[in-house]
Amino acid sequence: QVRVVESGGGLVQAGGSLRLSCVASGSIFSINDMGWYRQVPGKQRELVATITSSGSTNYVDAVKGRFTISRDNARNTVFLQMGSLRPEDTAVYYCNADLLTIARVTIPVWGQGTQVTVSS
């Protein structure tokens, strides 16, 4: 089995910062892309940022210049440093990892999500 677990969410005032972490574990051979998504009630889950195994990044326009995605391949971990937070960033944030298992099967894995609430 493989899984990813997020941590680091919470309540913060507008303008503040939070750092999310996501650790992948299990029978992993390697990890391809990793990313962060977010969802608010009644809306579809949306991409926030992704990072390839070589470190290339992609961001949704709404977070460019405020959020930074990074990863530690040795620890199977991806981070999302969020700054200048706005009330509209309030959402459940989900980690996604494209895992290649030791059985050489590629599996997209989602975490359970971590709540981020930004107060005005």
Tab-separated table of N, CA, C and O in Angstrom:
chain	number	residue	atom	x	y	z
A	1	GLN	N	0.828	-1.186	0.000
A	1	GLN	CA	0.000	0.000	0.000
A	1	GLN	C	0.869	1.245	0.000
A	1	GLN	O	1.987	1.243	0.500
A	2	VAL	N	0.335	2.287	-0.602
A	2	VAL	CA	1.000	3.577	-0.605
A	2	VAL	C	-0.005	4.626	-0.151
A	2	VAL	O	-1.205	4.474	-0.354
A	3	ARG	N	0.500	5.658	0.462
A	3	ARG	CA	-0.384	6.739	0.883
A	3	ARG	C	0.408	8.025	1.004
A	3	ARG	O	1.645	8.027	1.052
A	4	VAL	N	-0.340	9.142	1.055
A	4	VAL	CA	0.240	10.434	1.328
A	4	VAL	C	-0.552	11.062	2.466
A	4	VAL	O	-1.776	10.906	2.534
A	5	VAL	N	0.146	11.767	3.328
A	5	VAL	CA	-0.476	12.382	4.492
A	5	VAL	C	-0.046	13.846	4.570
A	5	VAL	O	1.153	14.140	4.591
A	6	GLU	N	-1.059	14.728	4.624
A	6	GLU	CA	-0.786	16.157	4.715
A	6	GLU	C	-0.748	16.616	6.168
A	6	GLU	O	-1.373	16.007	7.042
A	7	SER	N	-0.069	17.725	6.387
A	7	SER	CA	-0.076	18.377	7.692
A	7	SER	C	0.228	19.855	7.496
A	7	SER	O	0.701	20.258	6.425
A	8	GLY	N	-0.077	20.642	8.531
A	8	GLY	CA	0.314	22.039	8.508
A	8	GLY	C	-0.806	23.037	8.316
A	8	GLY	O	-0.571	24.243	8.344
A	9	GLY	N	-2.026	22.559	8.105
A	9	GLY	CA	-3.131	23.492	7.943
A	9	GLY	C	-3.473	24.167	9.262
A	9	GLY	O	-2.926	23.860	10.309
A	10	GLY	N	-4.402	25.125	9.182
A	10	GLY	CA	-4.819	25.808	10.393
A	10	GLY	C	-5.502	27.113	10.089
A	10	GLY	O	-5.889	27.374	8.943
A	11	LEU	N	-5.651	27.913	11.136
A	11	LEU	CA	-6.303	29.214	11.034
A	11	LEU	C	-5.231	30.299	11.079
A	11	LEU	O	-4.362	30.285	11.950
A	12	VAL	N	-5.325	31.234	10.144
A	12	VAL	CA	-4.348	32.314	10.080
A	12	VAL	C	-5.062	33.592	9.655
A	12	VAL	O	-6.079	33.529	8.944
A	13	GLN	N	-4.539	34.715	10.069
A	13	GLN	CA	-5.117	35.991	9.653
A	13	GLN	C	-4.660	36.346	8.244
A	13	GLN	O	-3.587	35.911	7.796
A	14	ALA	N	-5.459	37.143	7.585
A	14	ALA	CA	-5.092	37.613	6.249
A	14	ALA	C	-3.729	38.302	6.310
A	14	ALA	O	-3.429	39.046	7.237
A	15	GLY	N	-2.910	37.982	5.302
A	15	GLY	CA	-1.554	38.504	5.262
A	15	GLY	C	-0.530	37.588	5.889
A	15	GLY	O	0.678	37.805	5.739
A	16	GLY	N	-1.002	36.582	6.590
A	16	GLY	CA	-0.109	35.656	7.278
A	16	GLY	C	0.412	34.561	6.370
A	16	GLY	O	0.176	34.555	5.156
A	17	SER	N	1.124	33.617	6.989
A	17	SER	CA	1.767	32.535	6.254
A	17	SER	C	1.467	31.190	6.901
A	17	SER	O	1.215	31.113	8.110
A	18	LEU	N	1.510	30.166	6.091
A	18	LEU	CA	1.413	28.779	6.548
A	18	LEU	C	2.288	27.926	5.654
A	18	LEU	O	2.492	28.254	4.479
A	19	ARG	N	2.756	26.822	6.215
A	19	ARG	CA	3.522	25.866	5.427
A	19	ARG	C	2.873	24.503	5.533
A	19	ARG	O	2.738	23.955	6.631
A	20	LEU	N	2.471	23.975	4.394
A	20	LEU	CA	1.895	22.643	4.338
A	20	LEU	C	2.981	21.634	3.966
A	20	LEU	O	3.876	21.940	3.178
A	21	SER	N	2.848	20.445	4.532
A	21	SER	CA	3.758	19.348	4.207
A	21	SER	C	2.949	18.125	3.814
A	21	SER	O	1.816	17.940	4.279
A	22	CYS	N	3.559	17.296	2.996
A	22	CYS	CA	2.905	16.057	2.565
A	22	CYS	C	3.977	14.996	2.404
A	22	CYS	O	4.935	15.193	1.644
A	23	VAL	N	3.794	13.903	3.111
A	23	VAL	CA	4.762	12.812	3.065
A	23	VAL	C	4.137	11.598	2.419
A	23	VAL	O	3.032	11.177	2.804
A	24	ALA	N	4.841	11.031	1.466
A	24	ALA	CA	4.408	9.792	0.829
A	24	ALA	C	5.116	8.617	1.480
A	24	ALA	O	6.299	8.702	1.809
A	25	SER	N	4.388	7.521	1.655
A	25	SER	CA	4.988	6.352	2.285
A	25	SER	C	4.399	5.073	1.688
A	25	SER	O	3.365	5.103	1.028
A	26	GLY	N	5.085	3.968	1.959
A	26	GLY	CA	4.623	2.684	1.451
A	26	GLY	C	5.632	2.082	0.493
A	26	GLY	O	6.812	2.431	0.502
A	27	SER	N	5.146	1.208	-0.348
A	27	SER	CA	6.002	0.467	-1.278
A	27	SER	C	6.292	1.312	-2.518
A	27	SER	O	5.838	1.017	-3.627
A	28	ILE	N	7.082	2.353	-2.323
A	28	ILE	CA	7.352	3.326	-3.372
A	28	ILE	C	8.702	3.058	-4.018
A	28	ILE	O	9.706	2.922	-3.324
A	29	PHE	N	8.707	3.006	-5.339
A	29	PHE	CA	9.967	2.926	-6.072
A	29	PHE	C	10.472	4.330	-6.383
A	29	PHE	O	11.638	4.638	-6.180
A	30	SER	N	9.559	5.157	-6.876
A	30	SER	CA	9.906	6.549	-7.152
A	30	SER	C	8.625	7.369	-7.209
A	30	SER	O	7.525	6.828	-7.240
A	31	ILE	N	8.790	8.681	-7.184
A	31	ILE	CA	7.646	9.589	-7.258
A	31	ILE	C	7.829	10.517	-8.438
A	31	ILE	O	8.879	11.154	-8.569
A	32	ASN	N	6.834	10.596	-9.284
A	32	ASN	CA	6.885	11.509	-10.424
A	32	ASN	C	6.404	12.884	-9.961
A	32	ASN	O	6.959	13.456	-9.039
A	33	ASP	N	5.364	13.386	-10.563
A	33	ASP	CA	4.858	14.694	-10.168
A	33	ASP	C	4.208	14.644	-8.785
A	33	ASP	O	3.600	13.649	-8.415
A	34	MET	N	4.331	15.744	-8.067
A	34	MET	CA	3.603	15.941	-6.807
A	34	MET	C	2.914	17.295	-6.897
A	34	MET	O	3.379	18.196	-7.608
A	35	GLY	N	1.825	17.413	-6.176
A	35	GLY	CA	1.112	18.680	-6.295
A	35	GLY	C	0.168	18.938	-5.151
A	35	GLY	O	-0.097	18.076	-4.320
A	36	TRP	N	-0.313	20.160	-5.132
A	36	TRP	CA	-1.306	20.607	-4.161
A	36	TRP	C	-2.540	21.109	-4.910
A	36	TRP	O	-2.426	21.817	-5.908
A	37	TYR	N	-3.675	20.728	-4.390
A	37	TYR	CA	-4.965	21.143	-4.925
A	37	TYR	C	-5.785	21.671	-3.757
A	37	TYR	O	-5.470	21.407	-2.596
A	38	ARG	N	-6.844	22.402	-4.074
A	38	ARG	CA	-7.709	22.873	-3.006
A	38	ARG	C	-9.164	22.831	-3.454
A	38	ARG	O	-9.459	22.878	-4.651
A	39	GLN	N	-10.024	22.754	-2.450
A	39	GLN	CA	-11.451	22.653	-2.743
A	39	GLN	C	-12.249	23.350	-1.659
A	39	GLN	O	-11.962	23.187	-0.463
A	40	VAL	N	-13.238	24.112	-2.101
A	40	VAL	CA	-14.187	24.722	-1.182
A	40	VAL	C	-15.539	24.079	-1.423
A	40	VAL	O	-15.807	23.570	-2.517
A	41	PRO	N	-16.407	24.086	-0.428
A	41	PRO	CA	-17.717	23.427	-0.594
A	41	PRO	C	-18.474	23.970	-1.795
A	41	PRO	O	-18.541	25.182	-2.009
A	42	GLY	N	-19.002	23.055	-2.572
A	42	GLY	CA	-19.805	23.450	-3.724
A	42	GLY	C	-19.021	23.750	-4.977
A	42	GLY	O	-19.606	24.066	-6.019
A	43	LYS	N	-17.698	23.652	-4.886
A	43	LYS	CA	-16.868	23.915	-6.058
A	43	LYS	C	-15.987	22.715	-6.362
A	43	LYS	O	-15.733	21.873	-5.504
A	44	GLN	N	-15.505	22.669	-7.593
A	44	GLN	CA	-14.602	21.601	-7.979
A	44	GLN	C	-13.226	21.808	-7.366
A	44	GLN	O	-12.814	22.939	-7.080
A	45	ARG	N	-12.554	20.702	-7.180
A	45	ARG	CA	-11.174	20.765	-6.711
A	45	ARG	C	-10.327	21.429	-7.799
A	45	ARG	O	-10.458	21.105	-8.978
A	46	GLU	N	-9.461	22.350	-7.371
A	46	GLU	CA	-8.657	23.071	-8.349
A	46	GLU	C	-7.169	22.913	-8.054
A	46	GLU	O	-6.752	22.765	-6.900
A	47	LEU	N	-6.404	22.966	-9.122
A	47	LEU	CA	-4.961	22.901	-9.008
A	47	LEU	C	-4.434	24.161	-8.333
A	47	LEU	O	-4.867	25.274	-8.652
A	48	VAL	N	-3.488	23.988	-7.420
A	48	VAL	CA	-2.794	25.116	-6.821
A	48	VAL	C	-1.371	25.185	-7.383
A	48	VAL	O	-0.948	26.218	-7.905
A	49	ALA	N	-0.649	24.081	-7.270
A	49	ALA	CA	0.737	24.062	-7.740
A	49	ALA	C	1.177	22.624	-7.919
A	49	ALA	O	0.706	21.726	-7.213
A	50	THR	N	2.081	22.409	-8.867
A	50	THR	CA	2.670	21.094	-9.069
A	50	THR	C	4.183	21.228	-9.202
A	50	THR	O	4.696	22.311	-9.533
A	51	ILE	N	4.855	20.116	-8.961
A	51	ILE	CA	6.311	20.090	-9.099
A	51	ILE	C	6.716	18.721	-9.624
A	51	ILE	O	6.225	17.694	-9.148
A	52	THR	N	7.595	18.718	-10.623
A	52	THR	CA	8.067	17.465	-11.185
A	52	THR	C	9.204	16.904	-10.335
A	52	THR	O	9.704	17.568	-9.420
A	53	SER	N	9.619	15.703	-10.644
A	53	SER	CA	10.707	15.077	-9.896
A	53	SER	C	12.015	15.843	-10.057
A	53	SER	O	12.885	15.773	-9.183
A	54	SER	N	12.150	16.579	-11.136
A	54	SER	CA	13.369	17.362	-11.364
A	54	SER	C	13.259	18.787	-10.852
A	54	SER	O	14.225	19.554	-10.958
A	55	GLY	N	12.087	19.139	-10.321
A	55	GLY	CA	11.939	20.446	-9.684
A	55	GLY	C	11.242	21.514	-10.501
A	55	GLY	O	11.135	22.661	-10.040
A	56	SER	N	10.756	21.197	-11.671
A	56	SER	CA	9.998	22.177	-12.448
A	56	SER	C	8.641	22.394	-11.796
A	56	SER	O	7.978	21.448	-11.394
A	57	THR	N	8.247	23.664	-11.719
A	57	THR	CA	7.027	24.007	-10.997
A	57	THR	C	5.994	24.666	-11.900
A	57	THR	O	6.322	25.236	-12.941
A	58	ASN	N	4.757	24.587	-11.436
A	58	ASN	CA	3.641	25.215	-12.138
A	58	ASN	C	2.663	25.701	-11.089
A	58	ASN	O	2.411	24.996	-10.101
A	59	TYR	N	2.111	26.903	-11.294
A	59	TYR	CA	1.191	27.494	-10.326
A	59	TYR	C	-0.058	28.020	-11.021
A	59	TYR	O	0.006	28.508	-12.160
A	60	VAL	N	-1.165	27.964	-10.303
A	60	VAL	CA	-2.347	28.660	-10.779
A	60	VAL	C	-2.092	30.153	-10.622
A	60	VAL	O	-1.380	30.592	-9.701
A	61	ASP	N	-2.647	30.958	-11.521
A	61	ASP	CA	-2.364	32.392	-11.511
A	61	ASP	C	-2.676	33.045	-10.159
A	61	ASP	O	-1.981	33.957	-9.725
A	62	ALA	N	-3.709	32.573	-9.489
A	62	ALA	CA	-4.165	33.214	-8.254
A	62	ALA	C	-3.137	33.160	-7.129
A	62	ALA	O	-3.228	33.942	-6.174
A	63	VAL	N	-2.174	32.243	-7.208
A	63	VAL	CA	-1.205	32.097	-6.119
A	63	VAL	C	0.211	32.452	-6.539
A	63	VAL	O	1.121	32.438	-5.697
A	64	LYS	N	0.404	32.780	-7.790
A	64	LYS	CA	1.759	33.108	-8.264
A	64	LYS	C	2.319	34.298	-7.477
A	64	LYS	O	1.637	35.305	-7.287
A	65	GLY	N	3.556	34.158	-7.047
A	65	GLY	CA	4.196	35.217	-6.278
A	65	GLY	C	3.900	35.156	-4.791
A	65	GLY	O	4.535	35.875	-4.005
A	66	ARG	N	2.938	34.327	-4.391
A	66	ARG	CA	2.584	34.224	-2.963
A	66	ARG	C	2.888	32.834	-2.396
A	66	ARG	O	3.220	32.709	-1.220
A	67	PHE	N	2.731	31.806	-3.219
A	67	PHE	CA	2.952	30.426	-2.778
A	67	PHE	C	4.191	29.869	-3.459
A	67	PHE	O	4.490	30.210	-4.606
A	68	THR	N	4.878	28.988	-2.750
A	68	THR	CA	6.032	28.302	-3.319
A	68	THR	C	5.940	26.814	-3.017
A	68	THR	O	5.812	26.423	-1.853
A	69	ILE	N	6.019	26.007	-4.064
A	69	ILE	CA	6.030	24.560	-3.897
A	69	ILE	C	7.469	24.069	-3.993
A	69	ILE	O	8.269	24.580	-4.790
A	70	SER	N	7.804	23.105	-3.153
A	70	SER	CA	9.138	22.514	-3.183
A	70	SER	C	9.024	21.059	-2.748
A	70	SER	O	7.974	20.637	-2.239
A	71	ARG	N	10.077	20.302	-2.939
A	71	ARG	CA	10.040	18.904	-2.534
A	71	ARG	C	11.409	18.443	-2.068
A	71	ARG	O	12.433	18.989	-2.471
A	72	ASP	N	11.370	17.429	-1.233
A	72	ASP	CA	12.574	16.763	-0.753
A	72	ASP	C	12.471	15.315	-1.213
A	72	ASP	O	11.761	14.509	-0.593
A	73	ASN	N	13.147	14.986	-2.282
A	73	ASN	CA	13.004	13.653	-2.862
A	73	ASN	C	13.522	12.566	-1.918
A	73	ASN	O	12.992	11.450	-1.908
A	74	ALA	N	14.532	12.875	-1.144
A	74	ALA	CA	15.075	11.873	-0.228
A	74	ALA	C	14.080	11.500	0.866
A	74	ALA	O	14.139	10.389	1.413
A	75	ARG	N	13.168	12.435	1.174
A	75	ARG	CA	12.175	12.188	2.226
A	75	ARG	C	10.779	11.993	1.670
A	75	ARG	O	9.810	11.932	2.431
A	76	ASN	N	10.662	11.876	0.349
A	76	ASN	CA	9.346	11.675	-0.290
A	76	ASN	C	8.336	12.709	0.180
A	76	ASN	O	7.173	12.392	0.463
A	77	THR	N	8.774	13.947	0.269
A	77	THR	CA	7.966	15.010	0.859
A	77	THR	C	7.829	16.186	-0.097
A	77	THR	O	8.787	16.548	-0.789
A	78	VAL	N	6.640	16.765	-0.126
A	78	VAL	CA	6.394	17.992	-0.869
A	78	VAL	C	5.860	19.036	0.092
A	78	VAL	O	5.141	18.707	1.038
A	79	PHE	N	6.250	20.271	-0.134
A	79	PHE	CA	5.859	21.376	0.729
A	79	PHE	C	5.111	22.433	-0.085
A	79	PHE	O	5.316	22.567	-1.285
A	80	LEU	N	4.279	23.186	0.614
A	80	LEU	CA	3.663	24.364	0.020
A	80	LEU	C	3.807	25.502	1.025
A	80	LEU	O	3.145	25.491	2.066
A	81	GLN	N	4.679	26.434	0.713
A	81	GLN	CA	4.846	27.624	1.546
A	81	GLN	C	3.869	28.667	1.026
A	81	GLN	O	3.961	29.092	-0.121
A	82	MET	N	2.944	29.061	1.894
A	82	MET	CA	1.899	29.997	1.501
A	82	MET	C	2.112	31.312	2.236
A	82	MET	O	2.204	31.324	3.472
A	83	GLY	N	2.185	32.395	1.500
A	83	GLY	CA	2.370	33.708	2.096
A	83	GLY	C	1.329	34.682	1.590
A	83	GLY	O	0.603	34.408	0.630
A	84	SER	N	1.263	35.837	2.247
A	84	SER	CA	0.279	36.873	1.883
A	84	SER	C	-1.098	36.262	1.711
A	84	SER	O	-1.801	36.529	0.723
A	85	LEU	N	-1.473	35.437	2.655
A	85	LEU	CA	-2.734	34.696	2.536
A	85	LEU	C	-3.934	35.627	2.544
A	85	LEU	O	-3.954	36.668	3.217
A	86	ARG	N	-4.932	35.218	1.785
A	86	ARG	CA	-6.174	35.985	1.620
A	86	ARG	C	-7.355	35.125	2.038
A	86	ARG	O	-7.285	33.894	1.969
A	87	PRO	N	-8.459	35.746	2.432
A	87	PRO	CA	-9.635	34.942	2.795
A	87	PRO	C	-10.058	33.985	1.682
A	87	PRO	O	-10.531	32.875	1.972
A	88	GLU	N	-9.861	34.366	0.443
A	88	GLU	CA	-10.251	33.485	-0.662
A	88	GLU	C	-9.337	32.272	-0.825
A	88	GLU	O	-9.626	31.384	-1.629
A	89	ASP	N	-8.249	32.216	-0.067
A	89	ASP	CA	-7.413	31.017	-0.055
A	89	ASP	C	-7.976	29.939	0.878
A	89	ASP	O	-7.457	28.822	0.919
A	90	THR	N	-9.006	30.290	1.625
A	90	THR	CA	-9.629	29.333	2.532
A	90	THR	C	-10.170	28.147	1.753
A	90	THR	O	-10.938	28.305	0.797
A	91	ALA	N	-9.755	26.950	2.143
A	91	ALA	CA	-10.155	25.732	1.437
A	91	ALA	C	-9.559	24.529	2.161
A	91	ALA	O	-8.737	24.684	3.066
A	92	VAL	N	-9.992	23.362	1.747
A	92	VAL	CA	-9.290	22.137	2.128
A	92	VAL	C	-8.211	21.908	1.067
A	92	VAL	O	-8.515	21.885	-0.132
A	93	TYR	N	-6.990	21.746	1.523
A	93	TYR	CA	-5.866	21.552	0.618
A	93	TYR	C	-5.494	20.075	0.581
A	93	TYR	O	-5.307	19.442	1.631
A	94	TYR	N	-5.394	19.552	-0.620
A	94	TYR	CA	-5.100	18.147	-0.831
A	94	TYR	C	-3.748	17.973	-1.524
A	94	TYR	O	-3.414	18.708	-2.454
A	95	CYS	N	-3.029	16.989	-1.062
A	95	CYS	CA	-1.777	16.598	-1.707
A	95	CYS	C	-2.055	15.475	-2.707
A	95	CYS	O	-2.878	14.584	-2.440
A	96	ASN	N	-1.365	15.536	-3.799
A	96	ASN	CA	-1.451	14.475	-4.807
A	96	ASN	C	-0.049	14.079	-5.216
A	96	ASN	O	0.826	14.938	-5.382
A	97	ALA	N	0.157	12.772	-5.340
A	97	ALA	CA	1.465	12.283	-5.779
A	97	ALA	C	1.278	11.178	-6.799
A	97	ALA	O	0.416	10.306	-6.621
A	98	ASP	N	2.072	11.236	-7.832
A	98	ASP	CA	2.058	10.222	-8.882
A	98	ASP	C	3.168	9.225	-8.545
A	98	ASP	O	4.342	9.470	-8.811
A	99	LEU	N	2.757	8.111	-7.927
A	99	LEU	CA	3.730	7.185	-7.351
A	99	LEU	C	3.975	5.999	-8.269
A	99	LEU	O	3.025	5.412	-8.797
A	100	LEU	N	5.242	5.638	-8.409
A	100	LEU	CA	5.607	4.393	-9.076
A	100	LEU	C	5.959	3.405	-7.974
A	100	LEU	O	6.916	3.615	-7.220
A	101	THR	N	5.182	2.337	-7.858
A	101	THR	CA	5.390	1.393	-6.774
A	101	THR	C	6.543	0.456	-7.103
A	101	THR	O	7.052	0.406	-8.232
A	102	ILE	N	6.936	-0.322	-6.103
A	102	ILE	CA	8.017	-1.272	-6.330
A	102	ILE	C	7.574	-2.375	-7.283
A	102	ILE	O	8.405	-3.084	-7.839
A	103	ALA	N	6.274	-2.505	-7.486
A	103	ALA	CA	5.753	-3.442	-8.481
A	103	ALA	C	5.715	-2.810	-9.864
A	103	ALA	O	5.189	-3.403	-10.804
A	104	ARG	N	6.248	-1.574	-9.971
A	104	ARG	CA	6.337	-0.839	-11.229
A	104	ARG	C	4.945	-0.505	-11.769
A	104	ARG	O	4.715	-0.511	-12.972
A	105	VAL	N	4.048	-0.213	-10.841
A	105	VAL	CA	2.719	0.259	-11.203
A	105	VAL	C	2.621	1.722	-10.810
A	105	VAL	O	2.976	2.093	-9.687
A	106	THR	N	2.124	2.557	-11.722
A	106	THR	CA	1.967	3.982	-11.434
A	106	THR	C	0.584	4.227	-10.856
A	106	THR	O	-0.427	3.848	-11.457
A	107	ILE	N	0.557	4.866	-9.702
A	107	ILE	CA	-0.710	5.096	-8.998
A	107	ILE	C	-0.790	6.565	-8.587
A	107	ILE	O	0.104	7.050	-7.899
A	108	PRO	N	-1.860	7.277	-8.976
A	108	PRO	CA	-2.065	8.620	-8.431
A	108	PRO	C	-2.719	8.497	-7.050
A	108	PRO	O	-3.741	7.823	-6.907
A	109	VAL	N	-2.122	9.111	-6.061
A	109	VAL	CA	-2.589	8.972	-4.688
A	109	VAL	C	-2.947	10.342	-4.122
A	109	VAL	O	-2.190	11.297	-4.289
A	110	TRP	N	-4.089	10.401	-3.457
A	110	TRP	CA	-4.560	11.624	-2.819
A	110	TRP	C	-4.502	11.482	-1.302
A	110	TRP	O	-4.769	10.406	-0.767
A	111	GLY	N	-4.195	12.584	-0.646
A	111	GLY	CA	-4.277	12.618	0.797
A	111	GLY	C	-5.692	12.918	1.252
A	111	GLY	O	-6.600	13.123	0.441
A	112	GLN	N	-5.858	12.956	2.573
A	112	GLN	CA	-7.178	13.201	3.156
A	112	GLN	C	-7.527	14.679	3.192
A	112	GLN	O	-8.695	15.029	3.380
A	113	GLY	N	-6.548	15.529	3.024
A	113	GLY	CA	-6.804	16.963	3.021
A	113	GLY	C	-6.507	17.604	4.359
A	113	GLY	O	-6.592	16.961	5.414
A	114	THR	N	-6.149	18.872	4.303
A	114	THR	CA	-5.916	19.657	5.522
A	114	THR	C	-6.584	21.020	5.334
A	114	THR	O	-6.457	21.646	4.285
A	115	GLN	N	-7.301	21.436	6.359
A	115	GLN	CA	-8.073	22.672	6.264
A	115	GLN	C	-7.185	23.887	6.465
A	115	GLN	O	-6.408	23.948	7.432
A	116	VAL	N	-7.319	24.843	5.579
A	116	VAL	CA	-6.669	26.153	5.723
A	116	VAL	C	-7.771	27.197	5.775
A	116	VAL	O	-8.598	27.274	4.860
A	117	THR	N	-7.788	27.973	6.843
A	117	THR	CA	-8.784	29.026	7.008
A	117	THR	C	-8.076	30.354	7.220
A	117	THR	O	-7.239	30.476	8.118
A	118	VAL	N	-8.409	31.319	6.373
A	118	VAL	CA	-7.805	32.639	6.451
A	118	VAL	C	-8.878	33.636	6.869
A	118	VAL	O	-9.870	33.820	6.152
A	119	SER	N	-8.693	34.252	8.006
A	119	SER	CA	-9.674	35.214	8.517
A	119	SER	C	-9.327	36.627	8.054
A	119	SER	O	-8.161	36.978	7.906
A	120	SER	N	-10.379	37.405	7.855
A	120	SER	CA	-10.156	38.781	7.360
A	120	SER	C	-10.016	39.756	8.515
A	120	SER	O	-10.199	39.432	9.665
